Short mmCIF file of C-alpha atoms in Angstrom, two decimals:
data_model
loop_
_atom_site.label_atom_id
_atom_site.label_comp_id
_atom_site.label_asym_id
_atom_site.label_seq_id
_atom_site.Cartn_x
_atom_site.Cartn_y
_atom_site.Cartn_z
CA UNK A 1 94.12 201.23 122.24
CA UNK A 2 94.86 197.77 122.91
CA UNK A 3 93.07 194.62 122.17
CA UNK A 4 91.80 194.48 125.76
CA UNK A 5 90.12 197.34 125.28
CA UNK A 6 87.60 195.87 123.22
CA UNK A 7 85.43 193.02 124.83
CA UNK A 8 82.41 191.81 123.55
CA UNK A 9 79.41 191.10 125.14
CA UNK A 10 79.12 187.80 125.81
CA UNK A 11 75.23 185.54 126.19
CA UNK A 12 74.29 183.23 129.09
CA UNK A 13 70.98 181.33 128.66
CA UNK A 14 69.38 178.59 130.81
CA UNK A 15 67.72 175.60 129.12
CA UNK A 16 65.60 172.98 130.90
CA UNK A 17 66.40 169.64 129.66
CA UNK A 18 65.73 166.36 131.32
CA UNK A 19 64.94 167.92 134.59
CA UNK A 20 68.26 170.03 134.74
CA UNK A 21 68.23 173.62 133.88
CA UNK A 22 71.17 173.69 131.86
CA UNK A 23 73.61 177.21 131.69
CA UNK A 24 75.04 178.27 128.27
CA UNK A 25 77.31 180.93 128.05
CA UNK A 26 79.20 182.35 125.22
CA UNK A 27 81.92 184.59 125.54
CA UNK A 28 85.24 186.35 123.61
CA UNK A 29 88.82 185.98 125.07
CA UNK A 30 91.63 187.15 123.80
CA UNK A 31 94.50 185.65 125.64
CA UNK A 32 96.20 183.46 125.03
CA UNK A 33 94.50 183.40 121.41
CA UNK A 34 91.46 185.06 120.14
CA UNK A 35 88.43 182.72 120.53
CA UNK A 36 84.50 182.45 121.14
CA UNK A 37 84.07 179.96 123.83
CA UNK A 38 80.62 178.46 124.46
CA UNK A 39 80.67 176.19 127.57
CA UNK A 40 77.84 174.14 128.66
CA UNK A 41 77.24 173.27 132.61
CA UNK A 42 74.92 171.46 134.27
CA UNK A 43 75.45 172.31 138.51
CA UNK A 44 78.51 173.96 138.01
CA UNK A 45 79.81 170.68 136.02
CA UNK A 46 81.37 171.50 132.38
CA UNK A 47 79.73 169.01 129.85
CA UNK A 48 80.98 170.78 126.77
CA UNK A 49 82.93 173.11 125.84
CA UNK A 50 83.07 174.42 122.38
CA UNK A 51 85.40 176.78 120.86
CA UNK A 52 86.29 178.21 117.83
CA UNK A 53 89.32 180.27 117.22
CA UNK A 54 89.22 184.25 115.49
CA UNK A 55 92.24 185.17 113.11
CA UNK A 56 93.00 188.24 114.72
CA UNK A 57 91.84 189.85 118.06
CA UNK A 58 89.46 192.68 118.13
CA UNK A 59 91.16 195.81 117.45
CA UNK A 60 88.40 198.35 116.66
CA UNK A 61 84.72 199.24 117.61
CA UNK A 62 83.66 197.78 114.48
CA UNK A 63 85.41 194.58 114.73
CA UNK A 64 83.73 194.23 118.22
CA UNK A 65 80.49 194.78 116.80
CA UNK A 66 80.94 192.22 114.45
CA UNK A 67 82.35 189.76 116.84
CA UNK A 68 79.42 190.40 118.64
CA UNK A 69 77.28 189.07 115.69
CA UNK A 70 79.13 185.73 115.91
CA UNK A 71 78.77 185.65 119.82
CA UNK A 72 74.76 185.65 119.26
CA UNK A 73 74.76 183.00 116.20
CA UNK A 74 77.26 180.71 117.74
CA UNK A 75 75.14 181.04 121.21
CA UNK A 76 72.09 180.45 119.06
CA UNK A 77 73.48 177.70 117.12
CA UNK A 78 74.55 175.97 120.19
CA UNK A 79 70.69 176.53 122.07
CA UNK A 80 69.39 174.91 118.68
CA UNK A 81 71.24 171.81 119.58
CA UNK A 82 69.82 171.42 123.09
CA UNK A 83 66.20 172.21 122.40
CA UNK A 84 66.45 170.02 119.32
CA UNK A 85 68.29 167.05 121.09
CA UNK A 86 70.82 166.99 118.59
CA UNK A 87 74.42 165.49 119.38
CA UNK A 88 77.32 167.85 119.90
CA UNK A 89 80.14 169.00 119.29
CA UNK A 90 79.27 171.16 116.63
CA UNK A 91 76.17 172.52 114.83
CA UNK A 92 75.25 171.28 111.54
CA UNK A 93 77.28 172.84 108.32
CA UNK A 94 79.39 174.61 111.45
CA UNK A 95 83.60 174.53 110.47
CA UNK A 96 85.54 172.50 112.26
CA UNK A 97 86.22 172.85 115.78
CA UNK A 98 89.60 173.46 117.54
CA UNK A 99 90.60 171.02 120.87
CA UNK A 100 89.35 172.94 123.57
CA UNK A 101 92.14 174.60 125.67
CA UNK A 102 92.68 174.22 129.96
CA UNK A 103 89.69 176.69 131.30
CA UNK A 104 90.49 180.34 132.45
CA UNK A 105 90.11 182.23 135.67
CA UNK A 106 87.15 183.65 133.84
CA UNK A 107 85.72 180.31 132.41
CA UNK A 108 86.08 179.04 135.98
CA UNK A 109 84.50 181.66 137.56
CA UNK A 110 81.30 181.26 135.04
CA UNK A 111 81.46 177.51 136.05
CA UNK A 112 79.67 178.65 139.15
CA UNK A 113 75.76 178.23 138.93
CA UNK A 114 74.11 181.42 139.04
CA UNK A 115 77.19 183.45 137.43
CA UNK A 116 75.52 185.71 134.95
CA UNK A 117 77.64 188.32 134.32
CA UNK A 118 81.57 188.93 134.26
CA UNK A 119 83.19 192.25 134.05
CA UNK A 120 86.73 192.88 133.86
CA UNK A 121 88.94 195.59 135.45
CA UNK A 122 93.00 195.93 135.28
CA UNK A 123 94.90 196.48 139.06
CA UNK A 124 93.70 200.31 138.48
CA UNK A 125 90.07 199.51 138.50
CA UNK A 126 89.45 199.98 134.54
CA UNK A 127 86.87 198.49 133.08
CA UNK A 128 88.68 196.28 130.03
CA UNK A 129 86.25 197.54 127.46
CA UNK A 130 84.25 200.78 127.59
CA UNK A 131 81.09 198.68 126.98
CA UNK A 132 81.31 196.80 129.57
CA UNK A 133 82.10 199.85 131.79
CA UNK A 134 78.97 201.16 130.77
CA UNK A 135 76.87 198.50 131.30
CA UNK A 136 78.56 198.18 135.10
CA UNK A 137 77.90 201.74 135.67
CA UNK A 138 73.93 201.79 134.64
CA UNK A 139 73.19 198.60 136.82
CA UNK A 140 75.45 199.43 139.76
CA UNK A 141 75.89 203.48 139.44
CA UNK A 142 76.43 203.80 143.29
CA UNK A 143 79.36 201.24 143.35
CA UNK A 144 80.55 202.40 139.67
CA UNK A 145 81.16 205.86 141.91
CA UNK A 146 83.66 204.10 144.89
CA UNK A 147 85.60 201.19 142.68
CA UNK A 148 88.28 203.28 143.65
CA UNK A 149 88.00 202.68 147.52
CA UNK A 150 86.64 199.07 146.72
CA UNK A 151 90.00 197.93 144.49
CA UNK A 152 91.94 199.21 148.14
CA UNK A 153 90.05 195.83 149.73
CA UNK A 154 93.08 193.79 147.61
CA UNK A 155 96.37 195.63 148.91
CA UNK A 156 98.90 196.04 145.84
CA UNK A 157 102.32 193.93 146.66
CA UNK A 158 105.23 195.24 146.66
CA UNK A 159 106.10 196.15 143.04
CA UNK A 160 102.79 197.86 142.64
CA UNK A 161 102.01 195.46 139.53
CA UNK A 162 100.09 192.74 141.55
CA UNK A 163 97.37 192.81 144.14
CA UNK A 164 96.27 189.86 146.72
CA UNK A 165 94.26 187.23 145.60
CA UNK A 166 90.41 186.63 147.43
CA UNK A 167 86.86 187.35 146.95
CA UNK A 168 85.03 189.76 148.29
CA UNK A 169 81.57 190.32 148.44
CA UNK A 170 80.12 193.62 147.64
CA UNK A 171 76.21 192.66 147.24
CA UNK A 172 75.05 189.68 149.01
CA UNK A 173 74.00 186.91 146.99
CA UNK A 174 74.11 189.79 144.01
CA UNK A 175 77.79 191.02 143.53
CA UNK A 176 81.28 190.06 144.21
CA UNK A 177 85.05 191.87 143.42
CA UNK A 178 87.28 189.06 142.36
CA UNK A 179 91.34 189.27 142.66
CA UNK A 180 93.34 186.88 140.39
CA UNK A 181 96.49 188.86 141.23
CA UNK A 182 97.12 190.38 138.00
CA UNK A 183 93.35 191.48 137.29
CA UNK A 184 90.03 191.55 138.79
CA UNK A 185 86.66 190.90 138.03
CA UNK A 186 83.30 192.08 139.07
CA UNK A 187 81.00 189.01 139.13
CA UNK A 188 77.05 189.36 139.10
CA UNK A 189 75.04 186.38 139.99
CA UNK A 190 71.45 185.47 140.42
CA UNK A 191 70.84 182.36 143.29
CA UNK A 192 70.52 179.45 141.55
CA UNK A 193 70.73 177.15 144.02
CA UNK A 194 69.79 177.99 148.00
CA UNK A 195 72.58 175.61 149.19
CA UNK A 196 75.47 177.86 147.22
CA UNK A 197 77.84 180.42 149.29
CA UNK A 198 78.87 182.28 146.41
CA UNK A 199 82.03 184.14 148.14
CA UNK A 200 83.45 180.29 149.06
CA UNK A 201 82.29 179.13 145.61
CA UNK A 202 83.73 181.65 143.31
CA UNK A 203 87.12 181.40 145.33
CA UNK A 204 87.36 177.81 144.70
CA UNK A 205 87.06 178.58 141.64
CA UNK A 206 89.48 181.44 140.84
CA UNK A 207 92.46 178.98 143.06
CA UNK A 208 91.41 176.17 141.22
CA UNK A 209 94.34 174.46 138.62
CA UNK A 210 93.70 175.37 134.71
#
């Protein structure tokens, strides 16, 4: 199995500060480096971004689980801050941080307010990580059943390696199948703000420039 085959679960968090509710999500990547990622938005708008780099990538179930243990004390390190008024970039007696790199499709796409969860799936509609797949199937077991039929809404290019790029939205206001081209996402999101069109607001930011 391959590295993308094991994905942590990742932690979002909302924290009201100075009027705003403030999002904080945490999350594992493993291109183009292994890394834990916390990024810090207030209306969509990045105000930190935090990011520490792993040694290897994850490899195994157990290495996922423990990566998963850092996700939650990193997340929790970084809620400390805010609740406590502290300054960032990092936590007290934390390592020191690495420059934080151009944001991903899938950093974008949790720029959105609202985003709360992001599953990925290759051009065959496989989840990247059986977790995650899990998870999916549980809170969505009718779609889970047809991803098959819904991956079809992308046509595959000539080739057969690439599909169109677009959103489309399979649960108003609730769920939404994501094409970069070379993978897609399922995106789950919970309305934030009334004035938001998620479909035009998660497109803007998949064709945004990293």
């Amino acid at each position: 199995m391959t590295s993308s085959n094991f994905i942590p679960a990742g932690r979002t968090s909302l924290v009201k500060r100075g009027g705003s509710a403030i999002q904080v999500q945490t999350e594992y990547a493993y291109r183009p480096y292994p890394r834990l990622t916390t990024t810090i938005l207030d209306q969509g708008q990045v105000l930190h971004k935090i990011e520490r780099k792993l040694d290897i990538p994850i490899e195994s179930l157990e290495q996922q689980s423990s990566v998963e243990g850092l996700i939650v004390k990193q997340h929790k390190e970084i809620l400390s801050i805010l609740n406590n008024n502290q300054t960032f970039p990092a936590p007290q007696g934390a390592p020191p941080l690495e420059p934080a790199e151009p944001l991903t499709t899938r950093e974008r796409l949790a720029t959105v307010p609202g985003v709360e969860h992001i599953y990925s799936l290759d051009n065959q509609g496989h989840f990247t990580g059986a977790q995650h797949g899990d998870h999916f199937k549980q809170a969505f077991t009718s779609i889970f059943k047809s991803i098959a039929e819904l991956m079809e809404v992308f046509a595959l290019l000539p080739g057969g390696q690439m599909r169109e790029k677009g959103v489309y939205e399979v649960q108003r206001d609730r769920l939404y199948l994501v094409s970069r081209g070379d993978e897609c996402y399922f995106v789950t999101v919970f309305r934030a703000n009334h004035e938001i069109v998620y479909e035009k607001a998660l497109k803007e930011a998949l064709l945004a420039k990293a």
